[in-house]
PDB file of C-alpha atoms in Angstrom:
ATOM      1  CA  MET A   1     127.024  24.904 252.261  1.00 69.00           C
ATOM      2  CA  GLY A   2     128.151  24.762 248.346  1.00 90.00           C
ATOM      3  CA  TYR A   3     130.319  26.135 246.673  1.00 94.00           C
ATOM      4  CA  ASN A   4     130.086  27.568 242.866  1.00 96.00           C
ATOM      5  CA  ILE A   5     132.943  29.331 241.109  1.00 97.00           C
ATOM      6  CA  LYS A   6     131.567  31.573 238.197  1.00 97.00           C
ATOM      7  CA  GLY A   7     133.509  33.917 235.733  1.00 98.00           C
ATOM      8  CA  ASN A   8     134.092  35.261 232.455  1.00 98.00           C
ATOM      9  CA  LEU A   9     138.064  33.848 229.946  1.00 98.00           C
ATOM     10  CA  ARG A  10     138.826  36.257 227.332  1.00 98.00           C
ATOM     11  CA  ALA A  11     142.312  36.708 225.763  1.00 97.00           C
ATOM     12  CA  CYS A  12     144.079  39.361 223.537  1.00 97.00           C
ATOM     13  CA  LEU A  13     144.756  38.989 219.707  1.00 94.00           C
ATOM     14  CA  TYR A  14     146.043  41.797 218.666  1.00 90.00           C
ATOM     15  CA  LEU A  15     146.519  45.051 220.118  1.00 89.00           C
ATOM     16  CA  ASP A  16     143.266  46.143 221.788  1.00 90.00           C
ATOM     17  CA  ILE A  17     141.662  43.600 220.120  1.00 94.00           C
ATOM     18  CA  TYR A  18     140.091  40.759 222.234  1.00 96.00           C
ATOM     19  CA  GLU A  19     138.659  37.027 221.569  1.00 96.00           C
ATOM     20  CA  ALA A  20     136.427  35.587 224.143  1.00 97.00           C
ATOM     21  CA  LEU A  21     137.969  31.729 224.691  1.00 97.00           C
ATOM     22  CA  ASP A  22     134.577  29.211 224.034  1.00 97.00           C
ATOM     23  CA  ASN A  23     134.142  25.822 224.137  1.00 96.00           C
ATOM     24  CA  VAL A  24     137.612  25.863 226.828  1.00 97.00           C
ATOM     25  CA  GLN A  25     137.003  23.368 229.536  1.00 98.00           C
ATOM     26  CA  VAL A  26     137.593  24.796 232.966  1.00 98.00           C
ATOM     27  CA  LEU A  27     139.269  22.166 235.782  1.00 98.00           C
ATOM     28  CA  ILE A  28     139.304  23.468 239.174  1.00 97.00           C
ATOM     29  CA  TYR A  29     141.617  21.332 241.026  1.00 96.00           C
ATOM     30  CA  LYS A  30     142.532  21.697 245.138  1.00 94.00           C
ATOM     31  CA  VAL A  31     146.482  22.245 245.909  1.00 91.00           C
ATOM     32  CA  LEU A  32     148.576  20.018 247.836  1.00 82.00           C
ATOM     33  CA  ASP A  33     149.294  21.114 250.754  1.00 74.00           C
ATOM     34  CA  GLY A  34     153.163  23.417 250.494  1.00 64.00           C
ATOM     35  CA  VAL A  35     152.685  24.118 246.727  1.00 64.00           C
ATOM     36  CA  ASP A  36     152.785  27.915 246.709  1.00 65.00           C
ATOM     37  CA  GLU A  37     149.924  28.842 244.922  1.00 58.00           C
ATOM     38  CA  SER A  38     151.321  31.777 243.198  1.00 63.00           C
ATOM     39  CA  ASN A  39     153.829  29.772 241.477  1.00 65.00           C
ATOM     40  CA  ILE A  40     153.081  30.063 237.838  1.00 76.00           C
ATOM     41  CA  PRO A  41     155.777  31.417 235.412  1.00 76.00           C
ATOM     42  CA  LYS A  42     154.281  34.502 233.487  1.00 79.00           C
ATOM     43  CA  ASN A  43     153.823  34.585 230.144  1.00 87.00           C
ATOM     44  CA  GLN A  44     155.164  31.572 229.395  1.00 91.00           C
ATOM     45  CA  LEU A  45     152.779  28.962 228.538  1.00 95.00           C
ATOM     46  CA  LEU A  46     153.656  25.270 230.087  1.00 93.00           C
ATOM     47  CA  THR A  47     151.786  22.153 229.171  1.00 95.00           C
ATOM     48  CA  LEU A  48     150.943  19.302 230.688  1.00 95.00           C
ATOM     49  CA  SER A  49     152.278  15.340 229.912  1.00 95.00           C
ATOM     50  CA  GLU A  50     149.456  12.793 229.834  1.00 95.00           C
ATOM     51  CA  ASN A  51     151.454  11.847 233.347  1.00 96.00           C
ATOM     52  CA  ALA A  52     151.129  14.581 234.890  1.00 95.00           C
ATOM     53  CA  ILE A  53     147.070  15.437 233.680  1.00 96.00           C
ATOM     54  CA  ALA A  54     146.963  12.065 235.505  1.00 96.00           C
ATOM     55  CA  ALA A  55     148.359  12.700 239.034  1.00 95.00           C
ATOM     56  CA  LYS A  56     146.055  15.135 239.160  1.00 94.00           C
ATOM     57  CA  GLU A  57     142.708  13.596 238.950  1.00 94.00           C
ATOM     58  CA  LYS A  58     141.898  12.631 242.383  1.00 93.00           C
ATOM     59  CA  ARG A  59     142.470  16.205 243.275  1.00 94.00           C
ATOM     60  CA  CYS A  60     139.603  17.548 240.937  1.00 96.00           C
ATOM     61  CA  LEU A  61     136.871  19.452 242.599  1.00 96.00           C
ATOM     62  CA  GLY A  62     134.657  20.129 239.412  1.00 97.00           C
ATOM     63  CA  THR A  63     134.700  21.050 235.774  1.00 97.00           C
ATOM     64  CA  GLY A  64     133.051  22.784 233.186  1.00 97.00           C
ATOM     65  CA  PHE A  65     132.795  24.822 229.893  1.00 98.00           C
ATOM     66  CA  THR A  66     133.017  27.776 228.823  1.00 98.00           C
ATOM     67  CA  ASP A  67     129.830  29.580 226.470  1.00 98.00           C
ATOM     68  CA  GLU A  68     130.296  31.235 223.095  1.00 97.00           C
ATOM     69  CA  ASP A  69     131.172  34.100 225.252  1.00 98.00           C
ATOM     70  CA  GLY A  70     133.669  32.960 227.252  1.00 98.00           C
ATOM     71  CA  ASN A  71     131.263  32.601 230.316  1.00 98.00           C
ATOM     72  CA  PHE A  72     131.225  29.694 233.044  1.00 98.00           C
ATOM     73  CA  GLY A  73     129.447  28.271 236.335  1.00 98.00           C
ATOM     74  CA  ILE A  74     131.451  25.321 238.049  1.00 97.00           C
ATOM     75  CA  ASN A  75     130.051  23.386 241.324  1.00 96.00           C
ATOM     76  CA  ILE A  76     132.656  22.244 244.112  1.00 94.00           C
ATOM     77  CA  CYS A  77     132.284  18.866 245.335  1.00 88.00           C
ATOM     78  CA  ASP A  78     131.259  18.446 248.213  1.00 85.00           C
ATOM     79  CA  LEU A  79     134.713  16.814 249.737  1.00 84.00           C
ATOM     80  CA  TYR A  80     135.890  20.526 249.280  1.00 90.00           C
ATOM     81  CA  ASP A  81     136.568  22.245 253.049  1.00 86.00           C
ATOM     82  CA  GLU A  82     138.159  25.704 251.543  1.00 88.00           C
ATOM     83  CA  GLY A  83     141.660  26.563 250.661  1.00 92.00           C
ATOM     84  CA  ALA A  84     143.606  27.091 247.876  1.00 93.00           C
ATOM     85  CA  ILE A  85     142.788  25.802 244.631  1.00 95.00           C
ATOM     86  CA  GLU A  86     144.372  25.511 240.668  1.00 95.00           C
ATOM     87  CA  ILE A  87     142.720  26.554 237.878  1.00 97.00           C
ATOM     88  CA  ASP A  88     143.587  24.405 234.920  1.00 97.00           C
ATOM     89  CA  LEU A  89     142.100  25.036 231.095  1.00 98.00           C
ATOM     90  CA  VAL A  90     141.983  22.538 227.940  1.00 98.00           C
ATOM     91  CA  VAL A  91     141.635  24.594 225.058  1.00 97.00           C
ATOM     92  CA  SER A  92     141.066  22.237 221.579  1.00 93.00           C
ATOM     93  CA  ASP A  93     142.342  23.263 218.045  1.00 92.00           C
ATOM     94  CA  LYS A  94     139.380  24.801 216.146  1.00 82.00           C
ATOM     95  CA  LEU A  95     140.264  23.766 213.135  1.00 83.00           C
ATOM     96  CA  THR A  96     140.116  20.554 214.193  1.00 67.00           C
ATOM     97  CA  THR A  97     137.188  19.056 212.359  1.00 54.00           C
ATOM     98  CA  ARG A  98     138.537  20.498 209.124  1.00 52.00           C
ATOM     99  CA  LYS A  99     142.179  19.123 209.515  1.00 47.00           C
ATOM    100  CA  LYS A 100     140.430  15.537 210.751  1.00 50.00           C
ATOM    101  CA  ARG A 101     142.744  15.652 213.583  1.00 52.00           C
ATOM    102  CA  SER A 102     142.216  15.800 217.230  1.00 57.00           C
ATOM    103  CA  ASN A 103     144.035  18.226 219.169  1.00 86.00           C
ATOM    104  CA  ARG A 104     144.457  20.049 222.565  1.00 92.00           C
ATOM    105  CA  ILE A 105     146.191  21.018 225.443  1.00 96.00           C
ATOM    106  CA  GLN A 106     145.860  21.339 228.958  1.00 97.00           C
ATOM    107  CA  PHE A 107     147.202  24.180 231.447  1.00 97.00           C
ATOM    108  CA  THR A 108     147.307  25.629 234.832  1.00 96.00           C
ATOM    109  CA  ALA A 109     145.879  29.213 234.082  1.00 95.00           C
ATOM    110  CA  ARG A 110     146.035  30.116 238.182  1.00 93.00           C
ATOM    111  CA  ARG A 111     147.172  29.174 241.764  1.00 93.00           C
ATOM    112  CA  LEU A 112     144.776  31.297 244.309  1.00 92.00           C
ATOM    113  CA  ASN A 113     143.044  31.264 247.592  1.00 92.00           C
ATOM    114  CA  PRO A 114     139.436  32.159 246.687  1.00 94.00           C
ATOM    115  CA  ILE A 115     137.889  34.853 248.676  1.00 93.00           C
ATOM    116  CA  TRP A 116     134.175  33.712 249.335  1.00 94.00           C
ATOM    117  CA  ARG A 117     131.057  35.599 249.050  1.00 93.00           C
ATOM    118  CA  ASN A 118     127.565  33.986 250.868  1.00 91.00           C
ATOM    119  CA  ASN A 119     124.673  34.183 248.537  1.00 84.00           C
ATOM    120  CA  ASN A 120     122.054  31.896 250.650  1.00 83.00           C
ATOM    121  CA  GLU A 121     122.389  28.407 250.735  1.00 85.00           C
ATOM    122  CA  VAL A 122     125.871  28.815 248.392  1.00 91.00           C
ATOM    123  CA  LYS A 123     129.557  30.544 248.789  1.00 94.00           C
ATOM    124  CA  GLU A 124     129.839  31.779 245.075  1.00 95.00           C
ATOM    125  CA  PHE A 125     133.650  32.917 243.926  1.00 96.00           C
ATOM    126  CA  SER A 126     133.998  34.981 240.543  1.00 96.00           C
ATOM    127  CA  TRP A 127     137.308  34.795 238.386  1.00 96.00           C
ATOM    128  CA  ASN A 128     137.641  36.459 234.925  1.00 97.00           C
ATOM    129  CA  TYR A 129     141.052  36.221 233.054  1.00 96.00           C
ATOM    130  CA  SER A 130     142.480  37.701 230.181  1.00 97.00           C
ATOM    131  CA  PHE A 131     145.214  36.767 228.983  1.00 96.00           C
ATOM    132  CA  ASN A 132     147.494  38.749 227.239  1.00 95.00           C
ATOM    133  CA  PHE A 133     148.659  38.476 223.569  1.00 95.00           C
ATOM    134  CA  GLN A 134     152.528  37.548 224.899  1.00 94.00           C
ATOM    135  CA  PHE A 135     150.784  34.315 225.982  1.00 96.00           C
ATOM    136  CA  TRP A 136     147.370  34.279 224.354  1.00 96.00           C
ATOM    137  CA  SER A 137     150.252  34.152 220.632  1.00 94.00           C
ATOM    138  CA  GLN A 138     151.568  30.805 222.351  1.00 95.00           C
ATOM    139  CA  VAL A 139     148.642  28.668 222.018  1.00 95.00           C
ATOM    140  CA  ARG A 140     147.926  29.924 219.005  1.00 94.00           C
ATOM    141  CA  GLN A 141     150.922  28.973 217.468  1.00 92.00           C
ATOM    142  CA  GLN A 142     150.838  25.800 219.471  1.00 92.00           C
ATOM    143  CA  PHE A 143     147.881  25.115 217.101  1.00 93.00           C
ATOM    144  CA  ASP A 144     149.027  27.222 214.056  1.00 92.00           C
ATOM    145  CA  ILE A 145     146.533  29.001 213.962  1.00 93.00           C
ATOM    146  CA  TRP A 146     146.566  32.100 211.688  1.00 95.00           C
ATOM    147  CA  THR A 147     143.648  34.719 211.828  1.00 96.00           C
ATOM    148  CA  ILE A 148     142.547  37.593 209.048  1.00 97.00           C
ATOM    149  CA  LEU A 149     140.006  40.402 210.679  1.00 97.00           C
ATOM    150  CA  GLY A 150     138.558  42.565 208.934  1.00 97.00           C
ATOM    151  CA  SER A 151     135.234  44.650 207.477  1.00 97.00           C
ATOM    152  CA  VAL A 152     133.238  45.039 204.355  1.00 98.00           C
ATOM    153  CA  LYS A 153     132.208  49.168 204.295  1.00 97.00           C
ATOM    154  CA  SER A 154     131.151  50.913 201.105  1.00 97.00           C
ATOM    155  CA  ALA A 155     133.276  52.752 199.032  1.00 95.00           C
ATOM    156  CA  ALA A 156     131.220  55.452 198.189  1.00 95.00           C
ATOM    157  CA  ASP A 157     129.950  55.749 201.683  1.00 95.00           C
ATOM    158  CA  LYS A 158     132.574  54.239 203.788  1.00 92.00           C
ATOM    159  CA  ASN A 159     130.333  55.085 207.127  1.00 92.00           C
ATOM    160  CA  MET A 160     128.291  52.542 206.029  1.00 97.00           C
ATOM    161  CA  VAL A 161     128.753  48.373 206.469  1.00 97.00           C
ATOM    162  CA  ILE A 162     128.211  45.923 203.922  1.00 97.00           C
ATOM    163  CA  ASP A 163     126.543  42.410 205.883  1.00 97.00           C
ATOM    164  CA  GLY A 164     125.672  39.113 204.838  1.00 98.00           C
ATOM    165  CA  VAL A 165     128.662  39.090 201.623  1.00 98.00           C
ATOM    166  CA  VAL A 166     130.809  35.978 201.601  1.00 98.00           C
ATOM    167  CA  VAL A 167     135.007  37.213 201.463  1.00 98.00           C
ATOM    168  CA  SER A 168     137.218  35.102 200.350  1.00 98.00           C
ATOM    169  CA  ALA A 169     141.211  35.213 201.211  1.00 98.00           C
ATOM    170  CA  ILE A 170     143.386  33.934 198.857  1.00 97.00           C
ATOM    171  CA  ASP A 171     147.589  33.437 198.522  1.00 96.00           C
ATOM    172  CA  VAL A 172     149.381  34.581 195.675  1.00 93.00           C
ATOM    173  CA  ASP A 173     151.742  31.445 194.781  1.00 86.00           C
ATOM    174  CA  TRP A 174     153.959  30.441 192.266  1.00 79.00           C
ATOM    175  CA  VAL A 175     152.102  27.874 190.659  1.00 77.00           C
ATOM    176  CA  LYS A 176     148.507  28.015 191.941  1.00 86.00           C
ATOM    177  CA  ASP A 177     146.829  30.741 194.346  1.00 92.00           C
ATOM    178  CA  ASP A 178     145.788  28.904 197.763  1.00 92.00           C
ATOM    179  CA  PHE A 179     142.621  29.910 199.183  1.00 95.00           C
ATOM    180  CA  LEU A 180     142.704  30.620 202.526  1.00 96.00           C
ATOM    181  CA  GLY A 181     139.218  30.239 204.045  1.00 96.00           C
ATOM    182  CA  SER A 182     135.780  32.392 203.872  1.00 97.00           C
ATOM    183  CA  ALA A 183     133.829  33.758 205.910  1.00 98.00           C
ATOM    184  CA  VAL A 184     130.860  35.956 205.855  1.00 98.00           C
ATOM    185  CA  SER A 185     130.293  39.945 207.074  1.00 98.00           C
ATOM    186  CA  ASP A 186     127.785  40.012 210.431  1.00 97.00           C
ATOM    187  CA  SER A 187     125.593  42.620 210.966  1.00 97.00           C
ATOM    188  CA  ASN A 188     128.250  44.974 211.548  1.00 97.00           C
ATOM    189  CA  GLY A 189     130.226  43.925 208.162  1.00 97.00           C
ATOM    190  CA  GLN A 190     133.035  42.332 210.248  1.00 97.00           C
ATOM    191  CA  PHE A 191     134.286  39.111 209.169  1.00 98.00           C
ATOM    192  CA  ARG A 192     136.822  36.403 210.580  1.00 97.00           C
ATOM    193  CA  ILE A 193     139.065  33.875 208.565  1.00 98.00           C
ATOM    194  CA  ASP A 194     141.049  31.401 210.252  1.00 96.00           C
ATOM    195  CA  TYR A 195     143.692  28.940 208.703  1.00 95.00           C
ATOM    196  CA  LYS A 196     146.481  27.230 208.801  1.00 93.00           C
ATOM    197  CA  SER A 197     149.782  27.534 207.088  1.00 91.00           C
ATOM    198  CA  ILE A 198     149.562  24.393 205.387  1.00 88.00           C
ATOM    199  CA  ASP A 199     146.761  26.145 203.806  1.00 88.00           C
ATOM    200  CA  PHE A 200     149.424  28.610 202.326  1.00 86.00           C
ATOM    201  CA  LYS A 201     152.360  26.128 201.794  1.00 80.00           C
ATOM    202  CA  LYS A 202     150.656  23.635 199.479  1.00 62.00           C
ATOM    203  CA  THR A 203     152.853  22.544 196.625  1.00 53.00           C
ATOM    204  CA  TYR A 204     152.234  20.979 193.354  1.00 47.00           C
ATOM    205  CA  LEU A 205     153.847  18.088 195.304  1.00 48.00           C
ATOM    206  CA  SER A 206     151.060  18.070 198.003  1.00 46.00           C
ATOM    207  CA  PRO A 207     150.538  15.576 200.084  1.00 48.00           C
ATOM    208  CA  LEU A 208     154.078  14.816 200.166  1.00 43.00           C
ATOM    209  CA  LEU A 209     155.562  18.165 200.525  1.00 45.00           C
ATOM    210  CA  SER A 210     154.376  21.278 202.549  1.00 46.00           C
ATOM    211  CA  ILE A 211     156.309  23.938 201.278  1.00 45.00           C
ATOM    212  CA  GLU A 212     155.885  27.439 199.195  1.00 46.00           C
ATOM    213  CA  THR A 213     157.026  27.028 195.568  1.00 42.00           C
ATOM    214  CA  PRO A 214     160.051  27.470 195.467  1.00 41.00           C
ATOM    215  CA  ILE A 215     161.651  26.454 198.705  1.00 35.00           C
ATOM    216  CA  SER A 216     161.001  30.612 200.481  1.00 38.00           C
ATOM    217  CA  SER A 217     161.999  31.443 204.074  1.00 45.00           C
ATOM    218  CA  ILE A 218     159.103  33.554 204.257  1.00 45.00           C
ATOM    219  CA  PRO A 219     156.619  32.759 206.951  1.00 68.00           C
ATOM    220  CA  GLY A 220     153.301  34.434 206.277  1.00 89.00           C
ATOM    221  CA  PRO A 221     150.952  34.451 203.471  1.00 94.00           C
ATOM    222  CA  GLY A 222     150.930  36.782 200.528  1.00 95.00           C
ATOM    223  CA  VAL A 223     147.198  37.745 200.349  1.00 97.00           C
ATOM    224  CA  TYR A 224     144.267  39.341 198.145  1.00 97.00           C
ATOM    225  CA  PHE A 225     140.358  39.243 198.572  1.00 98.00           C
ATOM    226  CA  LYS A 226     137.341  38.110 196.698  1.00 98.00           C
ATOM    227  CA  ILE A 227     133.559  39.471 198.219  1.00 98.00           C
ATOM    228  CA  THR A 228     131.043  37.991 196.380  1.00 98.00           C
ATOM    229  CA  THR A 229     126.868  37.297 197.304  1.00 97.00           C
ATOM    230  CA  SER A 230     125.500  34.505 199.641  1.00 94.00           C
ATOM    231  CA  GLU A 231     124.222  33.030 195.810  1.00 96.00           C
ATOM    232  CA  GLY A 232     127.637  33.982 194.371  1.00 95.00           C
ATOM    233  CA  ILE A 233     127.750  36.997 192.459  1.00 97.00           C
ATOM    234  CA  LEU A 234     130.658  38.543 192.172  1.00 97.00           C
ATOM    235  CA  LEU A 235     131.100  42.038 193.772  1.00 97.00           C
ATOM    236  CA  TYR A 236     134.589  42.517 194.290  1.00 96.00           C
ATOM    237  CA  GLU A 237     137.522  41.115 193.251  1.00 96.00           C
ATOM    238  CA  GLU A 238     140.702  42.063 193.888  1.00 97.00           C
ATOM    239  CA  ASN A 239     143.888  41.752 191.293  1.00 96.00           C
ATOM    240  CA  ARG A 240     146.024  38.824 192.599  1.00 95.00           C
ATOM    241  CA  ALA A 241     149.165  41.424 192.000  1.00 95.00           C
ATOM    242  CA  MET A 242     147.804  43.200 195.878  1.00 96.00           C
ATOM    243  CA  GLY A 243     149.187  39.744 197.475  1.00 94.00           C
ATOM    244  CA  LYS A 244     152.849  40.617 196.702  1.00 93.00           C
ATOM    245  CA  THR A 245     152.508  43.920 197.859  1.00 95.00           C
ATOM    246  CA  GLN A 246     154.807  45.306 200.742  1.00 93.00           C
ATOM    247  CA  GLU A 247     151.504  45.375 202.717  1.00 93.00           C
ATOM    248  CA  ARG A 248     150.261  42.232 202.014  1.00 95.00           C
ATOM    249  CA  ARG A 249     152.729  39.971 201.228  1.00 89.00           C
ATOM    250  CA  ASN A 250     154.419  38.144 204.340  1.00 91.00           C
ATOM    251  CA  ILE A 251     151.296  39.153 206.197  1.00 94.00           C
ATOM    252  CA  PRO A 252     151.237  38.703 210.572  1.00 92.00           C
ATOM    253  CA  ARG A 253     150.042  35.148 212.186  1.00 92.00           C
ATOM    254  CA  CYS A 254     147.066  38.347 212.953  1.00 94.00           C
ATOM    255  CA  PHE A 255     145.902  40.566 210.130  1.00 96.00           C
ATOM    256  CA  ILE A 256     143.515  43.043 210.494  1.00 96.00           C
ATOM    257  CA  ILE A 257     141.753  44.896 207.126  1.00 97.00           C
ATOM    258  CA  ASP A 258     139.358  46.853 206.012  1.00 97.00           C
ATOM    259  CA  LEU A 259     137.676  46.457 202.261  1.00 97.00           C
ATOM    260  CA  TYR A 260     135.579  48.937 200.786  1.00 97.00           C
ATOM    261  CA  ILE A 261     133.224  47.713 197.644  1.00 95.00           C
TER     262      ILE A 261
END
């Protein structure tokens, strides 16, 4: 009889806002005898070294990747005879292609003793997991990922969402304003822009230096927004002075905003 593990993975970005963990590699390992399957520090990211990963390779029972909704399914190899398992995740930097740099981490998410459920010729176990904000923020910091989540609505009717427009986020700087990124609003009027600190720490000496001009201890950017059609026709543009206001300067790693046009 075969074994199959399926489930769903997601993580908290901010308050009650969650993201599906897509394209995450899930690895299942056999737990060594004498190892406490519950002995993993809570809310603490412990990345595995290359040597530690190599040492576990022979204990691997199966692997797979999550889809765009965070769902996965893994068939366990025939050598498995039940018992405790260890679930590792390999998370990659989503902005790798833009930064031309490979970056990924592997960590152990859970050790547990599955309760298998018979389903015809296969025994199944479901593992759905939601990482809390405290833990997931450590993963995001590891990759230096910053995010702006927002929606575009009608100024005349604030219940009407605006889809298909291009939202651009710009950081106010002393010498030259920095383009953080852009995104197209979806059918719900929502958009997401991911960027890195280097995007708002560019200077006239970049890439030799990657600090604000002048040198500043402020960790976050000061943002203002521009909205255009897909053809580039300007629909809305904030005054750059908005990036210097109390609510817009030094925004946190995950920033939420509603824009009205």
